[in-house]
mmCIF file of C-alpha atoms and ligand atoms in Angstrom:
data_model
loop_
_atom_site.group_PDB
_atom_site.id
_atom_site.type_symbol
_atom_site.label_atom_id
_atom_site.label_comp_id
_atom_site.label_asym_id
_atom_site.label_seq_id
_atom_site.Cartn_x
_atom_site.Cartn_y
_atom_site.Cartn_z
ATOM 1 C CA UNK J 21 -143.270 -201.923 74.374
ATOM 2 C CA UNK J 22 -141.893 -203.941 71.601
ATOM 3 C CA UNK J 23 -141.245 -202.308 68.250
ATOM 4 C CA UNK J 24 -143.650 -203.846 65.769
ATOM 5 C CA UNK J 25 -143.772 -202.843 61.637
ATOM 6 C CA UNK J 26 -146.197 -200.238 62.268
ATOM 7 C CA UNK J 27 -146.788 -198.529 66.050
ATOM 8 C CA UNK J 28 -147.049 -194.999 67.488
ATOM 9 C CA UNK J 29 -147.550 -193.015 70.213
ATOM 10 C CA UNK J 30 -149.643 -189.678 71.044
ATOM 11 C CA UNK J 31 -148.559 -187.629 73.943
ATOM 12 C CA UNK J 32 -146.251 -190.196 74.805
ATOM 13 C CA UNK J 33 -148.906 -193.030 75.678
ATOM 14 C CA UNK J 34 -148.250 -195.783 73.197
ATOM 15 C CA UNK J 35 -151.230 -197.106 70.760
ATOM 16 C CA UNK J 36 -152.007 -199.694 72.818
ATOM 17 C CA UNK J 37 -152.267 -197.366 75.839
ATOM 18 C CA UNK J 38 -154.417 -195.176 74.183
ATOM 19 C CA UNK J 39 -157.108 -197.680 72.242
ATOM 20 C CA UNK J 40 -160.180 -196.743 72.920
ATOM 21 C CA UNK J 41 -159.796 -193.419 74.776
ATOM 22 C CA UNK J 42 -158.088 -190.466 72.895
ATOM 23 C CA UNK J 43 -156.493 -187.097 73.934
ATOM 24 C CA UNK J 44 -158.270 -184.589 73.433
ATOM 25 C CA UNK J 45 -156.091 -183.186 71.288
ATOM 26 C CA UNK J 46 -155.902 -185.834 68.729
ATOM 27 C CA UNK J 47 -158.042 -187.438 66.315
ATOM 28 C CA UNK J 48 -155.414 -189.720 64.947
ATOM 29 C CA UNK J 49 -156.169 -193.395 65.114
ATOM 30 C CA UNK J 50 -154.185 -195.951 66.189
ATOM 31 C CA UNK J 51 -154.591 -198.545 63.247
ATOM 32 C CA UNK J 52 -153.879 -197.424 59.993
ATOM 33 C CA UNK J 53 -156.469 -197.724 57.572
ATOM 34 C CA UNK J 54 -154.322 -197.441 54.512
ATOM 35 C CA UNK J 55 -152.286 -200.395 53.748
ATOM 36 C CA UNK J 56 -148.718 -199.905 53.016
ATOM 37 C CA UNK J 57 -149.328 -201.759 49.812
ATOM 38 C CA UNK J 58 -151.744 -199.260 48.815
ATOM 39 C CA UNK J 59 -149.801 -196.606 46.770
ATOM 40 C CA UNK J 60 -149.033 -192.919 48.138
ATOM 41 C CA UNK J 61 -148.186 -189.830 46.497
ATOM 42 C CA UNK J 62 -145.302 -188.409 48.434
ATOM 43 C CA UNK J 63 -142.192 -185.895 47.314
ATOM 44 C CA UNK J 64 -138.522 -186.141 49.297
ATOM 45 C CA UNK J 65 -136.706 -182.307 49.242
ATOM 46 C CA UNK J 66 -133.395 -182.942 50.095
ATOM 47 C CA UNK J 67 -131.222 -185.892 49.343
ATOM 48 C CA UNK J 68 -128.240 -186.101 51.537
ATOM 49 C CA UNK J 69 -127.715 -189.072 53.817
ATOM 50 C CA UNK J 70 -131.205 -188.890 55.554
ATOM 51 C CA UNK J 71 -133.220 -187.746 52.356
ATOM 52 C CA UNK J 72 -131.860 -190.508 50.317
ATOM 53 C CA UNK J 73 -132.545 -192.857 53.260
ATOM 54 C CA UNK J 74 -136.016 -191.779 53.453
ATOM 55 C CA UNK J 75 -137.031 -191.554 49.773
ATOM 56 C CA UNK J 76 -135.574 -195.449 49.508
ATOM 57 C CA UNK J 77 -138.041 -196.587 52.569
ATOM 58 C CA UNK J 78 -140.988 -194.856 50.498
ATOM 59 C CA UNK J 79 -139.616 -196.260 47.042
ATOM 60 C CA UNK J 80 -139.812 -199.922 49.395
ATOM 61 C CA UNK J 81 -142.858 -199.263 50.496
ATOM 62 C CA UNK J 82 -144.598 -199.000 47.406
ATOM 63 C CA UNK J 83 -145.208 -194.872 47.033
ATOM 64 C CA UNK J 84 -144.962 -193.482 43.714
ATOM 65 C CA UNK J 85 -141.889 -190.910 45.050
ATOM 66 C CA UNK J 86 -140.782 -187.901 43.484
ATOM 67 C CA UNK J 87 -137.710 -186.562 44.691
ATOM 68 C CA UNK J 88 -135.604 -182.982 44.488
ATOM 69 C CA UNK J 89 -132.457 -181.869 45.483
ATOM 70 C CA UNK J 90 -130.104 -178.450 45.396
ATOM 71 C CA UNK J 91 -127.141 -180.199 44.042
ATOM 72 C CA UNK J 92 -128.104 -182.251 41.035
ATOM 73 C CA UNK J 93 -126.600 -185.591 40.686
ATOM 74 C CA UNK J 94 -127.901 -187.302 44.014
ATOM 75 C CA UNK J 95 -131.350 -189.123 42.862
ATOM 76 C CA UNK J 96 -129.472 -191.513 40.063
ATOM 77 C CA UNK J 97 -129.807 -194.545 42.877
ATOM 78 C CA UNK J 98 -133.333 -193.272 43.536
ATOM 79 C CA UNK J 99 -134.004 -192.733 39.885
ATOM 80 C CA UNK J 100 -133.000 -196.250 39.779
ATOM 81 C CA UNK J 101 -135.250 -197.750 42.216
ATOM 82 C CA UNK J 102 -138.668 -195.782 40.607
ATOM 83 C CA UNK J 103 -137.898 -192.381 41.953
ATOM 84 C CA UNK J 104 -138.882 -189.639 39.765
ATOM 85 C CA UNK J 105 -136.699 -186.200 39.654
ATOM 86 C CA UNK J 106 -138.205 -182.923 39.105
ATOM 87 C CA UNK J 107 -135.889 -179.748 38.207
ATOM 88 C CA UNK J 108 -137.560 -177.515 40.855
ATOM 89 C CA UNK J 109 -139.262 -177.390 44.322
ATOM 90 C CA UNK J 110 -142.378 -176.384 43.247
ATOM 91 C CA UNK J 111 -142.987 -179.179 40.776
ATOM 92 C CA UNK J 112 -141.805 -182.038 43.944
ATOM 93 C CA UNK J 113 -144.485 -180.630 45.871
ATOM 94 C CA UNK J 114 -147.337 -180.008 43.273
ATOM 95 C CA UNK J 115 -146.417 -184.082 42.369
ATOM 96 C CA UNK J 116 -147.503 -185.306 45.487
ATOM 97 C CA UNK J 117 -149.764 -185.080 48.589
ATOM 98 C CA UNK J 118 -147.147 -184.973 51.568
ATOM 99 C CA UNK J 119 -144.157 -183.416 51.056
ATOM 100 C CA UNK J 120 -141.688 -184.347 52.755
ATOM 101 C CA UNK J 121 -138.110 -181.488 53.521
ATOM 102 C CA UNK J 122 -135.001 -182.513 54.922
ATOM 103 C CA UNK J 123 -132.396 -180.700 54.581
ATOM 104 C CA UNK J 124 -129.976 -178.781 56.423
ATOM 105 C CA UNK J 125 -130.907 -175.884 59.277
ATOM 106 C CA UNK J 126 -133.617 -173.510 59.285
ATOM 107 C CA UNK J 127 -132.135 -171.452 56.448
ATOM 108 C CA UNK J 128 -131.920 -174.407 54.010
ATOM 109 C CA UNK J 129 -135.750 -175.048 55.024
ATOM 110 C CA UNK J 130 -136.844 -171.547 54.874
ATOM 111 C CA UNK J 131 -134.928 -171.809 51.282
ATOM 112 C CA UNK J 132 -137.126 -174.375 50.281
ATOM 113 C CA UNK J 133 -140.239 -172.934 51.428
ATOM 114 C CA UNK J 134 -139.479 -170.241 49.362
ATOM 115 C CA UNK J 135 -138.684 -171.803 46.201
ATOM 116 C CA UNK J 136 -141.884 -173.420 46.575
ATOM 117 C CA UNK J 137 -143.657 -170.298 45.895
ATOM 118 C CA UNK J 138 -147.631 -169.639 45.395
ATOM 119 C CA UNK J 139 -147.312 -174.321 45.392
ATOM 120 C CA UNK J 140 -147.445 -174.180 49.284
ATOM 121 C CA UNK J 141 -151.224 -173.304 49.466
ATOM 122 C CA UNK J 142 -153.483 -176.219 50.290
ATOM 123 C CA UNK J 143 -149.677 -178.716 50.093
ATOM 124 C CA UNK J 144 -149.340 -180.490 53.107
ATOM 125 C CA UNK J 145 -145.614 -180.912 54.536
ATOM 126 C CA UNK J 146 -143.516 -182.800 56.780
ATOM 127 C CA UNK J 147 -140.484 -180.796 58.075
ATOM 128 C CA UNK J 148 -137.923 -183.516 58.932
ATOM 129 C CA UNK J 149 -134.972 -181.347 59.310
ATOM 130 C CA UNK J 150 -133.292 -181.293 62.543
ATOM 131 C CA UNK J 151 -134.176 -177.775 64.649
ATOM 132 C CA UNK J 152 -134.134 -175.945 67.814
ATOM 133 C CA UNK J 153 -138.002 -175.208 68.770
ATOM 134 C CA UNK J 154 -137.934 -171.447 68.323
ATOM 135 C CA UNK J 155 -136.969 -172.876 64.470
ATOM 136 C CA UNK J 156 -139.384 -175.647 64.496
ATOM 137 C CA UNK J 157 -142.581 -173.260 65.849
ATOM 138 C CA UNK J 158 -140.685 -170.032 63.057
ATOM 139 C CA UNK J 159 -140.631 -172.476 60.555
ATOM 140 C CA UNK J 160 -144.493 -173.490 60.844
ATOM 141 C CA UNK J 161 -145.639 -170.041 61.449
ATOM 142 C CA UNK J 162 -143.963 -169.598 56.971
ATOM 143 C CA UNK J 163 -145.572 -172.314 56.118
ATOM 144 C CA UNK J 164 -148.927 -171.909 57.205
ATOM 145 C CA UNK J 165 -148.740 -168.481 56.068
ATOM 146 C CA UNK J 166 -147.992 -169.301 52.644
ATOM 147 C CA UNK J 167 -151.134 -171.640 53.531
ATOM 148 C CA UNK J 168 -149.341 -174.997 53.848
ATOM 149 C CA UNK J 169 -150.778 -177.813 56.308
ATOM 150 C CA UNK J 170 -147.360 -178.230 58.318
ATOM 151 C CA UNK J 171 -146.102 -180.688 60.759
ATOM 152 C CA UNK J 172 -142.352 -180.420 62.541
ATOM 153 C CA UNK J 173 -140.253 -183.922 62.514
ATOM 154 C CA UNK J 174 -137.706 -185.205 63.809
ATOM 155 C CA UNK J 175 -135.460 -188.236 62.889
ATOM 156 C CA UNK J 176 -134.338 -189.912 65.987
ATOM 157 C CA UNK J 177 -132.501 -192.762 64.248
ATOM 158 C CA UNK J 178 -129.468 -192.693 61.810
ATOM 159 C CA UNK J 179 -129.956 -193.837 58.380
ATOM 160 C CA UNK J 180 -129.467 -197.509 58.479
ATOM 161 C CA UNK J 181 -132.237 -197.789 60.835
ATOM 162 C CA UNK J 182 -134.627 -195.841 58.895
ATOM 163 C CA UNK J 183 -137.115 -198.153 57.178
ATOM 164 C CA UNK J 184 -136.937 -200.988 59.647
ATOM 165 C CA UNK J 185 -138.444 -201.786 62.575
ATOM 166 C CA UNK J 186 -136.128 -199.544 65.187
ATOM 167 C CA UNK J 187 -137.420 -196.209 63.179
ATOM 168 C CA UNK J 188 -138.087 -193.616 65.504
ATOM 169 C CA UNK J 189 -139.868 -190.623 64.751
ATOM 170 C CA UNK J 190 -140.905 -187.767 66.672
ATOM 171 C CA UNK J 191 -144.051 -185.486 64.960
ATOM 172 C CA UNK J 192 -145.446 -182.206 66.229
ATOM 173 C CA UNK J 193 -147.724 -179.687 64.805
ATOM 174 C CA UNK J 194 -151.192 -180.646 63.015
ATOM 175 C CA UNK J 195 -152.835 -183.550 64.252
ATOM 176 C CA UNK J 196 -155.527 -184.314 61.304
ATOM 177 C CA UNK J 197 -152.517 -183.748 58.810
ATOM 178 C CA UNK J 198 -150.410 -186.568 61.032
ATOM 179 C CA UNK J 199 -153.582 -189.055 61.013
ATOM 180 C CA UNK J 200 -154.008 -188.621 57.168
ATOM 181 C CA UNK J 201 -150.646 -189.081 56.403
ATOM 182 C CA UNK J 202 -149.991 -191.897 58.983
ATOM 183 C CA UNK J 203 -149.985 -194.632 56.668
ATOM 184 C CA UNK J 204 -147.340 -193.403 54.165
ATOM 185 C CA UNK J 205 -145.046 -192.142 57.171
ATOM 186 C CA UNK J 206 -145.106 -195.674 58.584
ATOM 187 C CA UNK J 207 -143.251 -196.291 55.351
ATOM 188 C CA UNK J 208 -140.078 -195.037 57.762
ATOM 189 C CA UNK J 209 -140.707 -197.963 59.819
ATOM 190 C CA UNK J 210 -140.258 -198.221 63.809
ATOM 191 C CA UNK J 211 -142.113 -195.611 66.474
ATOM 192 C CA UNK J 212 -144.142 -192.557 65.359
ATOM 193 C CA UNK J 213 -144.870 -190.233 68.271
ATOM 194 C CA UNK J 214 -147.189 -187.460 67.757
ATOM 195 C CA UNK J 215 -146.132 -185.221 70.768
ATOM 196 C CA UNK J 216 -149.200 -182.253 70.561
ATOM 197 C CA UNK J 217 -150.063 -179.374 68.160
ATOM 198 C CA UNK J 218 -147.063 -177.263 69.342
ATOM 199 C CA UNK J 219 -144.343 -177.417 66.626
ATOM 200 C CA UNK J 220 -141.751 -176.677 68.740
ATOM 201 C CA UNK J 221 -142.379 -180.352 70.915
ATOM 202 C CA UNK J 222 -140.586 -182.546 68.655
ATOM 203 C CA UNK J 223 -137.747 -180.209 68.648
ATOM 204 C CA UNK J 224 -137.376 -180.050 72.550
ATOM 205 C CA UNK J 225 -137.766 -183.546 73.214
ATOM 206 C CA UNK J 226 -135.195 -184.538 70.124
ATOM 207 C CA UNK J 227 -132.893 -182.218 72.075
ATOM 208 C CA UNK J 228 -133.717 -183.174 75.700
ATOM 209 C CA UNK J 229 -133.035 -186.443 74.275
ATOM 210 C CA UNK J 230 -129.806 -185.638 72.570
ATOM 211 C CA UNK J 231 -128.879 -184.133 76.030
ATOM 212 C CA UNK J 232 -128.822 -187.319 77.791
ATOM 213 C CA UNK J 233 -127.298 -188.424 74.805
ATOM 214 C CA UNK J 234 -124.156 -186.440 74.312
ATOM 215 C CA UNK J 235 -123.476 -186.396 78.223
ATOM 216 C CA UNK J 236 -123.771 -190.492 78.399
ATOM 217 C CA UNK J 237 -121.243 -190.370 75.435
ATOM 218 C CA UNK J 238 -118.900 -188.207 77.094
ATOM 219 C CA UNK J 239 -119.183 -189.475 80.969
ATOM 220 C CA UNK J 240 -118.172 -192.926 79.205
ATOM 221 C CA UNK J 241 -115.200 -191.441 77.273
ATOM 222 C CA UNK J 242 -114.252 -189.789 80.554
ATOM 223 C CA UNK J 243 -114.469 -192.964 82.373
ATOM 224 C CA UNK J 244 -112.407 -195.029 79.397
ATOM 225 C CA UNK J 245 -109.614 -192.027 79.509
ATOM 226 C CA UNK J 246 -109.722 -192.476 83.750
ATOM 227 C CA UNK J 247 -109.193 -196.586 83.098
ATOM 228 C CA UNK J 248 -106.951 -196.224 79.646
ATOM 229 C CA UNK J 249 -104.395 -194.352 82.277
ATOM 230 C CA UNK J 250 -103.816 -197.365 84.211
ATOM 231 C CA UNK J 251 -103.641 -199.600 80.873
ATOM 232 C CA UNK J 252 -107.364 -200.924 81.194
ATOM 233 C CA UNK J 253 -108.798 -200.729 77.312
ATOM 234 C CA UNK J 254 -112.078 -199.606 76.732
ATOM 235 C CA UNK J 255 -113.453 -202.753 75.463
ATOM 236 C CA UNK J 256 -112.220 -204.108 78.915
ATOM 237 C CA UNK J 257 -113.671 -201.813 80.669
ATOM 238 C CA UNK J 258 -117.259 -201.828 78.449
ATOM 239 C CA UNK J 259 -118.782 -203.913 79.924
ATOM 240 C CA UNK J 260 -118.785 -202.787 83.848
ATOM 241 C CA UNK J 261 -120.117 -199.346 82.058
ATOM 242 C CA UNK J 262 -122.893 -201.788 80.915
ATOM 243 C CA UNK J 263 -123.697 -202.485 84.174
ATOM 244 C CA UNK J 264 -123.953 -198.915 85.239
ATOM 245 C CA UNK J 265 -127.185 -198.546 82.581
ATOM 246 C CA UNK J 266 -129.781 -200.464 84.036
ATOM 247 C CA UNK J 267 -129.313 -198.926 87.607
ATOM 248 C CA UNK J 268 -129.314 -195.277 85.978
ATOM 249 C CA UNK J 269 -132.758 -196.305 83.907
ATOM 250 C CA UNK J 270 -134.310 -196.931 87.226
ATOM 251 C CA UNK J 271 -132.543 -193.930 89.272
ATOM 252 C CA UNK J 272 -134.091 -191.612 86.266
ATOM 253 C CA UNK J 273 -137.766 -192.846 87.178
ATOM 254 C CA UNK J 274 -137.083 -191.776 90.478
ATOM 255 C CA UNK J 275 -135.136 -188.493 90.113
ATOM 256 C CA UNK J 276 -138.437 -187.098 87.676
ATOM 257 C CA UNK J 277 -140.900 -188.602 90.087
ATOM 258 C CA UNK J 278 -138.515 -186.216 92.753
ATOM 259 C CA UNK J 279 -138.545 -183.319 89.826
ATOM 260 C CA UNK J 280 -142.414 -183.131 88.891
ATOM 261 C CA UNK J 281 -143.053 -183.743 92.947
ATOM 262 C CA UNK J 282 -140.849 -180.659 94.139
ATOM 263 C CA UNK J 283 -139.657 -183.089 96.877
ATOM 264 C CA UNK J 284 -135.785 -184.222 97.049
ATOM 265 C CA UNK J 285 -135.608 -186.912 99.606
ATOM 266 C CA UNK J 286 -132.354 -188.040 100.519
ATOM 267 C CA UNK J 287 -132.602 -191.430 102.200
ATOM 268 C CA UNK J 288 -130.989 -193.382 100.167
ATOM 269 C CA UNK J 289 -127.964 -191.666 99.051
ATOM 270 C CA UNK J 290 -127.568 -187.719 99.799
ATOM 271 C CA UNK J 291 -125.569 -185.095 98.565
ATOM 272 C CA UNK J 292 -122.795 -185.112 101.159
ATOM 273 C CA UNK J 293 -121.942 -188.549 99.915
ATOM 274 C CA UNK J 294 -122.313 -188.001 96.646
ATOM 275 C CA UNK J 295 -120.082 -184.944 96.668
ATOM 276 C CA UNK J 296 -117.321 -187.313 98.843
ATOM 277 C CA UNK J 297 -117.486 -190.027 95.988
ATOM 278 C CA UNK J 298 -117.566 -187.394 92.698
ATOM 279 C CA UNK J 299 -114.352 -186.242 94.989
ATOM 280 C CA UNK J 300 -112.673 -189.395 94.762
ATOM 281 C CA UNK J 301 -113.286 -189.618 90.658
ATOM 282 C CA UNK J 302 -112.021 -185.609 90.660
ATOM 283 C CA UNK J 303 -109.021 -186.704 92.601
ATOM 284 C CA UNK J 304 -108.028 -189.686 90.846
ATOM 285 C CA UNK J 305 -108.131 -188.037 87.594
ATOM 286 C CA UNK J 306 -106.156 -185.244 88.290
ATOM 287 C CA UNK J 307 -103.204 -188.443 89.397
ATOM 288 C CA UNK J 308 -103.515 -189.314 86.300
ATOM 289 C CA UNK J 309 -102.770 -186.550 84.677
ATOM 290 C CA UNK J 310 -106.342 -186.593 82.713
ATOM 291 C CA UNK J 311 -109.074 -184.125 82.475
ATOM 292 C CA UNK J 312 -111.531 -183.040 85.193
ATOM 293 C CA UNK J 313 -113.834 -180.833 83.767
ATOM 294 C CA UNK J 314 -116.553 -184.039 83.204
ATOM 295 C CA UNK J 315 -116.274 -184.865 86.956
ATOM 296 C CA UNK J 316 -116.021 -181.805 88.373
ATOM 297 C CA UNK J 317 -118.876 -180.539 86.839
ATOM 298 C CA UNK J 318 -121.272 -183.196 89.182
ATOM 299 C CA UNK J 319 -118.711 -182.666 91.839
ATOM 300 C CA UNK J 320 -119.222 -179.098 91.899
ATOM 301 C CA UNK J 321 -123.073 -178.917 91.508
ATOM 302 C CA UNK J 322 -123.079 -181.214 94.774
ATOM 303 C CA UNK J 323 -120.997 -178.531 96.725
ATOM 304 C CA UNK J 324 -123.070 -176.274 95.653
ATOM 305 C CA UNK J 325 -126.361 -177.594 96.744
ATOM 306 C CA UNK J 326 -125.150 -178.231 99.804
ATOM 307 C CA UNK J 327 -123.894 -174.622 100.438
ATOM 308 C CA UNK J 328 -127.581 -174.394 99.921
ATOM 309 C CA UNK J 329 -127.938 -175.984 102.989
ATOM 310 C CA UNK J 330 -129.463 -179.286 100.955
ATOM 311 C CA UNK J 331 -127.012 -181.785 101.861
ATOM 312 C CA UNK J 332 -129.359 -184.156 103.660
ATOM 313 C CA UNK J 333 -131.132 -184.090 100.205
ATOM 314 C CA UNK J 334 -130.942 -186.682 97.396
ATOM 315 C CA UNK J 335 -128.995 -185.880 93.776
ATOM 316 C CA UNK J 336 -132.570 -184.865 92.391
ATOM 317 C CA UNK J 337 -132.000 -181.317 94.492
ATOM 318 C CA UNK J 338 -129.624 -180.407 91.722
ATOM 319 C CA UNK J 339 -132.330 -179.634 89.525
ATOM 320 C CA UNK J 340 -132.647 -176.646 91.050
ATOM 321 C CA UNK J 341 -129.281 -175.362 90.101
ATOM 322 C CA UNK J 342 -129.627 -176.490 86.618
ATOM 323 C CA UNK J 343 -132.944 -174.268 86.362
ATOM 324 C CA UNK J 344 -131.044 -171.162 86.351
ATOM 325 C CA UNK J 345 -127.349 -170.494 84.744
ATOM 326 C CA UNK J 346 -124.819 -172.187 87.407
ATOM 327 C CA UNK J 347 -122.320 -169.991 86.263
HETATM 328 N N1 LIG S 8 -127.710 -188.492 58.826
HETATM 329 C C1 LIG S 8 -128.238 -188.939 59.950
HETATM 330 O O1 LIG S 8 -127.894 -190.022 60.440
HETATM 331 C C2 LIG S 8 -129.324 -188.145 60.631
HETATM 332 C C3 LIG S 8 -129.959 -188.693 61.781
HETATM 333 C C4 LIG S 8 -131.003 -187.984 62.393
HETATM 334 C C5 LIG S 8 -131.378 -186.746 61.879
HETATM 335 N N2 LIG S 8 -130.735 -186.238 60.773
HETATM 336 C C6 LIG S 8 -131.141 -184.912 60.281
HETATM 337 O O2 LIG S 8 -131.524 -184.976 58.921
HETATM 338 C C7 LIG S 8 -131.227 -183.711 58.308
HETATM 339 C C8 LIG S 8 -130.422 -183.962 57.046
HETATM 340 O O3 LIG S 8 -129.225 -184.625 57.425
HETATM 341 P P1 LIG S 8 -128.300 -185.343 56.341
HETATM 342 O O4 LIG S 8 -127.499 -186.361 57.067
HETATM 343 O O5 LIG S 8 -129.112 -185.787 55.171
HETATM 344 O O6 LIG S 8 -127.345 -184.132 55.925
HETATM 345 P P2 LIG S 8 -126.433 -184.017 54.613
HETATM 346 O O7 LIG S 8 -126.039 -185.362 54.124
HETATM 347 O O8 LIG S 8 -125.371 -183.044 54.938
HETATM 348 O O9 LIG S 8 -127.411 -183.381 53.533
HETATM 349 C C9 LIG S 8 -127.865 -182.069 53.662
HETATM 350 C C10 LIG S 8 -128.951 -181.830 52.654
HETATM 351 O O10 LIG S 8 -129.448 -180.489 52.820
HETATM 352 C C11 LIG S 8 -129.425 -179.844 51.548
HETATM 353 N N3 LIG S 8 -129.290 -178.403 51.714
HETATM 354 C C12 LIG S 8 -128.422 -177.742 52.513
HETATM 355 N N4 LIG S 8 -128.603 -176.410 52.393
HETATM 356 C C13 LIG S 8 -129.610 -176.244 51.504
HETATM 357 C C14 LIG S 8 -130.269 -175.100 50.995
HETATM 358 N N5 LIG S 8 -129.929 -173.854 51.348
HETATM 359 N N6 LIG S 8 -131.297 -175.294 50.113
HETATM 360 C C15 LIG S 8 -131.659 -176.538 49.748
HETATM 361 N N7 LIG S 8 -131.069 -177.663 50.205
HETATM 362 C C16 LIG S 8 -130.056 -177.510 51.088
HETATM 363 C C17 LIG S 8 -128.231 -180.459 50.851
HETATM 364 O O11 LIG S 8 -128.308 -180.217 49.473
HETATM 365 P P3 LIG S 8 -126.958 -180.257 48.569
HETATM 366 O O12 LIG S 8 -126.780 -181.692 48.187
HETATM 367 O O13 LIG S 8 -127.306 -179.372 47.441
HETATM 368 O O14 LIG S 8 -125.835 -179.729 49.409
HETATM 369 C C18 LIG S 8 -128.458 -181.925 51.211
HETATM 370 O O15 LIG S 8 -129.454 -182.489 50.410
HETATM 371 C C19 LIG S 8 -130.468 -182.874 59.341
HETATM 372 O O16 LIG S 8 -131.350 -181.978 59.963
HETATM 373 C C20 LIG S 8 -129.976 -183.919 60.322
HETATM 374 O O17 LIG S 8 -129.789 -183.401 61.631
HETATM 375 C C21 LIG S 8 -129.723 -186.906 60.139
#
């Protein structure tokens, strides 16, 4: 779906998916009503990289913002732009009707929360700070016990991209607090995705997501050391990884089609192969004198399924070691 100004998604079905019949479990509506132009209330706790990146896009998009932070010293930009600074916690959240918090780990949040004091009751806040779910559902459970409305965030772009068009913003947690407050988060620009009224669900997916993330990053480094060896550069070499991406986007549709189905069909490539060709990568890294750990770790998943007795079965049987510790 292309990015527009202003799109999101609930339960992962895009706007446009899910005009005119809702989930149940949401009330939010896919056009906002406010206009952007139409000034917002909103406060911005926490102004390192992300905070300051956030408060700008609200400053841009026409919210009167208020802004705090631990450290003094970080708002004079903001200040600049129309941002207003307030001495304490409490007085950013009694200035405005979302609040917005991000900061640094659950203890920085739970910090904040704190500060806040008797302010939280009846303040509705966005938690933007990155968290594991057990935080994310913790964190909610203070908040709405100091009688906050509370929904769990999380930032899925770095800063430069917050504010334009390739935003992209994961939400969990209260649904009618998302919907009213839709309008001033599209300030952050890009994809809003209201996942359900867990608070842990943004958390998961941002780290499910980070998952594929960090082990792209590092099966490409593995494969530039591999090819650096024999005096191929990287940037040489970057574009045959290209290649690689548009085959693995289709091979995931089919491995979590395999996954939710329970059913690992091996017809077109099976483990036995797969384990002969991680081999080969195993093999020729150790001759060049480079790590092995990255391929070995396939390599040996592969033997292991098949001393399952799954070798006739496609890479998607893995899953099943991966459900419990492998070692
Ligand atoms: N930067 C990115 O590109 C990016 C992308 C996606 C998500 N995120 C997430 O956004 C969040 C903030 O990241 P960042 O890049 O802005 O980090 P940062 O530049 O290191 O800033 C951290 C902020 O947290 C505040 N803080 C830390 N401990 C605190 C405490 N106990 N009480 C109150 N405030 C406290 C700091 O205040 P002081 O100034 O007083 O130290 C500062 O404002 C993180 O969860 C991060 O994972 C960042």
């Amino acid at each position: 779906m292309p990015r527009g100004p202003w799109t999101f998604t609930v339960g992962g079905m895009s706007s446009s998916d899910v005009t005119p019949t809702r989930p149940a479990t949401s009330t939010t509506s896919t056009t906002p009503t406010t206009s952007v132009a139409e000034s917002v209330s909103v406060s911005v706790i926490g102004l390192g990289a992300m905070g300051r990146a956030l408060a700008a896009a609200f400053l841009t998009a026409g919210h009167r913002t208020t802004v705090w932070n631990r450290t003094t010293g970080r708002a004079s930009d903001l200040v600049g732009k129309g941002a207003i600074e307030v001495a304490t916690v409490a007085e950013a959240v009694a200035a405005s009707s979302l609040t917005v918090v991000c900061v640094l780990g659950r203890d920085a949040v739970e910090a904040v929360l704190e500060a806040a004091g008797d302010g939280l009751a009846g303040a509705s806040v966005a938690n933007l700070t990155s968290s594991t779910p057990a935080d994310a559902r913790a964190l909610a459970v203070l908040a709405e016990k100091a009688g906050a409305r509370y929904l769990d965030g999380k930032i899925m772009v770095p800063t430069p991209l917050v504010g334009t068009g390739d935003g992209h913003y994961l939400y969990a947690g209260d649904a009618a607090l998302f919907e009213e407050h839709a309008a001033t988060l599209a300030a952050l620009g890009g994809e809003a995705d209201l996942l359900g009224d867990d608070h842990g669900l943004a958390a998961l997916y941002d780290l499910a997501m980070l998952d594929v993330f960090f082990n792209g990053m590092t099966a490409f480094l593995h494969a530039a050391a591999l090819v650096g060896a024999e005096g191929v550069s990287a940037t040489r070499f970057l574009d045959y990884a290209r290649r690689v991406i548009p085959v693995l986007d289709l091979t995931m549709g089919g491995l979590a089609a395999d996954v939710d189905g329970g059913d690992h069909p091996g017809h077109e490539d099976n483990l036995v192969m797969d384990e002969a060709a991680l081999g080969h990568i195993v093999e020729a890294s150790a001759a060049a004198g480079i790590d092995t750990t990255v391929p070995a770790l396939p390599r040996d998943l592969a033997v292991a399924a098949i001393g399952r007795g799954h070798g006739a079965d496609g890479w998607s049987r893995v899953v099943d070691l991966l459900r419990q510790p492998v070692r």
